[in-house]
Amino acid sequence: MSESESEQKTNPQGDPITSSAVKVEAGKDPHGEAKKQRVVTPEHLFFEAPRERVFITGSEAGKEAIRRANVDFSVAYPITPQSETMQLIGVLYGEGYVKEYYRGEEEYGVMSAIAGASRAGVRCFTATAGPGTLRGIEAIASWPGHRLPAVIIFTCRVVNAPLAIQPDNIEISYLLNTGMILFHAENQQDVFDFILKSFVISEMNDVTLPVGIAYDGFFVTHARGYVMMPPKDIKLPPREAYHGAVPVLDAENPPARLSRDAPVQKSNFMSYNIHAVWQQEVWAAQERAKKYIRRYMDGLLEVNNPDADIFFIASGSAAAQSREAMRLLEEQGIHTGLIKIRSLRPFPTLELQDACRRAKLIVIPEFNYPGWLAKEVSTALYGECTAHMIAGPRVFGGMTMPVELIVERVIGGLRQVDPTRVPVGASVGAEASTEAAKAVSKEDVNRFMQNI
Amino acid sequence: MYLKKEHLYKRDEPYVLKPGPEGYVPPAAASMGIELPDPGEGLIYGRKTNEDAVMEEIAKQMLTGKNPTLFPGPLVLWNWNEHARIKGHAVLEIANEIPGVMIIPMPDYRPKYPKIEPEEEINPNHPNLTIWHNKIEVCIFVGVHCHYANLTLKMIRAGTNCLTVAVCAEQGHEDAMLTVRDSDDSKLRRLAQVIRKVRESMGIPAPTRPPYGGGKREIVTPGEWAQIRAKGLAMSMAGAPKGIPLREGEMPRV
Amino acid sequence: MRFNIRMAGVGGQGVVTASHVFSTAVINAGGESTIVPFYGSEKRMAPVESYVRVSSEQIFEIGEIMFPHIIMVFHPQVITHGKSYTMPFHFGIKDNGTILVNSKEEIPLPTDEMSILVGRGVQFRYIAATQMALDVAGTDLATNMVLVGAIAGITGLATREAVAQAVKERFLGKGFVVSGGTASLDSVVERKFKHKQELLEKNIAAVNAGWDYAEAHNWQMSRKKEAVPAQAGRK
């Protein structure tokens, strides 16, 4: 082993950390590369610039997106469970790609600082995970109402006790109704693309809302995948705060001096309707965002095999697992399709209704206990689709979701039996003790364990 | 065009945005499937329409409706930049084509303490009061930041019978019955000319008096009116007439 | 062709390194591969698992492998002391799967477990990898390399050149180091071998020894798609 190698730091998975602070050569401007960046149109950055394939972690994909995002301000609060992302943004700050960066006192402070900075008119970014999401959620939930453009990533890593650090995206269910736009990235490529595109969508005048990008911790943040990315010498145009839906904050001068004026709250100085129309306006802005999501992100959802009559409806890692389940089922002669939900808010109600019009069986795999996606899908499809709907399989608490489990749900759905009643112990010789377990045939067990 | 079932409207019936009063909690137009116009277009009662046709409808309504009113907002009242000043001037050109028009400013968005003066000033927190007090049945919003314009437009549609027009510098407003987008100073002037053309074709004579302020009070003399028209409406705090001490945050009266 | 492989061993054996080398080798040979290592605090003799997916097609699946085609046991304690995250160690092995065990002799299993596994066509393959490492490379630290050779032979998804290249990349190129702990271990390894070249040669020799053994015993798995009998409701 060479000496330089033994100095290299690694992440908890043993991967080398490519983020260690840049060594600055004497007399060389540490911000030199960043200063050479030139502003290009979003369309050029997203669709026209040549891209190269790299093999990086989800956190590194986040870093590379921010490098090209012309971010003014970022606050970090790193604590387990988190991801490396904010640490990597610190490196970008050292290199001059991010103009201002500091470590907050905790998530409440971080999210409040983002609110202030965004209201002051600059482009903001932060990231949180797991319990930190809930600690910051009071401030986060205030962003949409204040019409604050900002981008935040949530690397989902369970909020319940006992704490797990592997993926469980229960925290998304807490974010669905804050009024913020919410995307769910499937893999490292999505992370890179969604972050960059989110800034543009977030700052559209008729949107002017924060965007959250959720992705599943560990499996996406800490694992590597292929990412096609444009060169690092180009970046997005800066935020144009003058064209926001609300004026930027000047603490001393009207037209809006948040902290010095009377709050908008129920009183004789307010119309009875004010809060109602305010909330309506937030959700109307969500509707308006759909146009830009279609333009930049190729739609709120992605339909694979639209001719199928068996569909997986999934988001995030569950979509990746479903792709593999499609392959395995295809090998068995069962044709399935996948509807990947990219945008959870706004939710693609109409697109989903159209995609599922002919569906006979719908399987909704999820990485959380309560099954928030199944509830969303049911609400959207109620009265619009006659498919048999299976709200599962679900894994939680940081478990992985075996593709075999998804496959079994499909086959179970076709045979009208619940395959999860196959006791896994049966595969290793445990005696069935209950009547229900005894009722499971050896054939079922074998099939569950079969070599697919 | 679609409708959402949660609002109990029929799916195949497009939502039409009409003057209210529409009810206790009418939906936001955007959530009823009304989309903002594309460049070169405007909205007439929620339908995307060629911009010229929208301008003619605006002219017709402003010339025939009761108590037509302009509501200029901070983006044309405040001297943010040279373009804002020029736009303020163009707003006055519009006013100059509408007989009996009122100009009631929305100088800021702050809740009003300690006393609301809804007749003289419109505020996004209770815009319906201004409409009610002045019996306004048709109005144009111009230079209001989009979020606050949308709050105001929704509230007016909920509780009043006023026909709303939004002349927007950005993407337009679904919650206004008539709207045009990308309105810079030249488009504002074009609107003034369309209003003049329609006015002349309808045989309506040009206004002989300057616009009223809210509350039917005459706020400017004809001499001052000429002077203001020459300079443009937009002015900064620094540019406020000397010798008139302003209350904190108060908008200089025009 | 697709294999999901669970590599189970104990801290210090280079399980994660083996997974990286094998994964890289498959990619070098033109295939696809992903790895998911899984372990707690780094310490010797604590359970370590690494999940390797190798395929001739694109891989979307993520996370740990619960239902592997192949289980590799790097240390007998995985079986005897239950040092695996999903117990028993053979949990989830697919029908006709392979269990490759580093042990000189067969490790007895409870009869009922064994009969079920045999009934499901599971093959046990024993290889004295540690002894072979000592014989070929002169150190038991090359045990993992013998097992890399064996798994390469079993799956048939890499070539000898591709594995040799992966070993070189591991020791020389791209600055790749598994972890801080392993880095210090590596310097011990380095002292043992006078020259880096010698280190490479020994490691590659260890790989080839494992590979030859697998070939000599005809361990290569063929996963032909079997026709699935028609079932009620199936399309």
PDB file of N, CA and C in Angstrom, chain B residues 77 79 231-242 244 246 251-253:
ATOM      1  N   LEU B  77     -46.072  51.663  -8.109  1.00  0.00           N
ATOM      2  CA  LEU B  77     -46.144  52.826  -7.227  1.00  0.00           C
ATOM      3  C   LEU B  77     -44.778  53.207  -6.675  1.00  0.00           C
ATOM      4  N   ASN B  79     -40.565  53.325  -6.690  1.00  0.00           N
ATOM      5  CA  ASN B  79     -39.512  53.554  -7.670  1.00  0.00           C
ATOM      6  C   ASN B  79     -38.414  52.493  -7.553  1.00  0.00           C
ATOM      7  N   LYS B 231     -44.848  63.686 -15.198  1.00  0.00           N
ATOM      8  CA  LYS B 231     -43.695  63.093 -14.495  1.00  0.00           C
ATOM      9  C   LYS B 231     -43.811  61.576 -14.343  1.00  0.00           C
ATOM     10  N   GLY B 232     -45.016  61.089 -14.403  1.00  0.00           N
ATOM     11  CA  GLY B 232     -45.192  59.666 -14.135  1.00  0.00           C
ATOM     12  C   GLY B 232     -45.592  59.443 -12.689  1.00  0.00           C
ATOM     13  N   LEU B 233     -46.331  58.383 -12.481  1.00  0.00           N
ATOM     14  CA  LEU B 233     -46.894  58.165 -11.143  1.00  0.00           C
ATOM     15  C   LEU B 233     -45.867  57.626 -10.160  1.00  0.00           C
ATOM     16  N   ALA B 234     -45.002  56.784 -10.653  1.00  0.00           N
ATOM     17  CA  ALA B 234     -44.102  56.096  -9.728  1.00  0.00           C
ATOM     18  C   ALA B 234     -43.166  57.088  -9.049  1.00  0.00           C
ATOM     19  N   MET B 235     -43.051  56.950  -7.792  1.00  0.00           N
ATOM     20  CA  MET B 235     -42.112  57.806  -7.078  1.00  0.00           C
ATOM     21  C   MET B 235     -41.583  57.047  -5.866  1.00  0.00           C
ATOM     22  N   SER B 236     -40.378  57.347  -5.511  1.00  0.00           N
ATOM     23  CA  SER B 236     -39.811  56.705  -4.345  1.00  0.00           C
ATOM     24  C   SER B 236     -40.098  57.543  -3.135  1.00  0.00           C
ATOM     25  N   MET B 237     -39.789  57.003  -1.990  1.00  0.00           N
ATOM     26  CA  MET B 237     -39.943  57.777  -0.769  1.00  0.00           C
ATOM     27  C   MET B 237     -39.100  59.050  -0.877  1.00  0.00           C
ATOM     28  N   ALA B 238     -37.910  58.875  -1.455  1.00  0.00           N
ATOM     29  CA  ALA B 238     -37.026  60.036  -1.599  1.00  0.00           C
ATOM     30  C   ALA B 238     -37.638  61.072  -2.519  1.00  0.00           C
ATOM     31  N   GLY B 239     -38.412  60.583  -3.489  1.00  0.00           N
ATOM     32  CA  GLY B 239     -38.983  61.500  -4.457  1.00  0.00           C
ATOM     33  C   GLY B 239     -40.316  62.082  -4.018  1.00  0.00           C
ATOM     34  N   ALA B 240     -40.729  61.812  -2.780  1.00  0.00           N
ATOM     35  CA  ALA B 240     -42.019  62.305  -2.302  1.00  0.00           C
ATOM     36  C   ALA B 240     -41.983  63.827  -2.223  1.00  0.00           C
ATOM     37  N   PRO B 241     -43.166  64.449  -2.420  1.00  0.00           N
ATOM     38  CA  PRO B 241     -43.194  65.907  -2.351  1.00  0.00           C
ATOM     39  C   PRO B 241     -42.633  66.400  -1.024  1.00  0.00           C
ATOM     40  N   LYS B 242     -41.795  67.408  -1.102  1.00  0.00           N
ATOM     41  CA  LYS B 242     -41.131  67.902   0.113  1.00  0.00           C
ATOM     42  C   LYS B 242     -42.130  68.637   0.991  1.00  0.00           C
ATOM     43  N   ILE B 244     -44.149  67.424   3.108  1.00  0.00           N
ATOM     44  CA  ILE B 244     -45.240  66.593   3.629  1.00  0.00           C
ATOM     45  C   ILE B 244     -44.619  65.440   4.406  1.00  0.00           C
ATOM     46  N   LEU B 246     -44.185  62.095   5.980  1.00  0.00           N
ATOM     47  CA  LEU B 246     -44.914  60.843   5.784  1.00  0.00           C
ATOM     48  C   LEU B 246     -44.890  60.052   7.066  1.00  0.00           C
ATOM     49  N   MET B 251     -47.661  55.770   2.005  1.00  0.00           N
ATOM     50  CA  MET B 251     -47.467  56.034   0.592  1.00  0.00           C
ATOM     51  C   MET B 251     -47.773  57.486   0.303  1.00  0.00           C
ATOM     52  N   PRO B 252     -46.903  58.163  -0.406  1.00  0.00           N
ATOM     53  CA  PRO B 252     -47.247  59.540  -0.764  1.00  0.00           C
ATOM     54  C   PRO B 252     -48.521  59.566  -1.595  1.00  0.00           C
ATOM     55  N   ARG B 253     -49.416  60.463  -1.248  1.00  0.00           N
ATOM     56  CA  ARG B 253     -50.695  60.563  -1.961  1.00  0.00           C
ATOM     57  C   ARG B 253     -50.492  61.205  -3.322  1.00  0.00           C
TER      58      ARG B 253
END
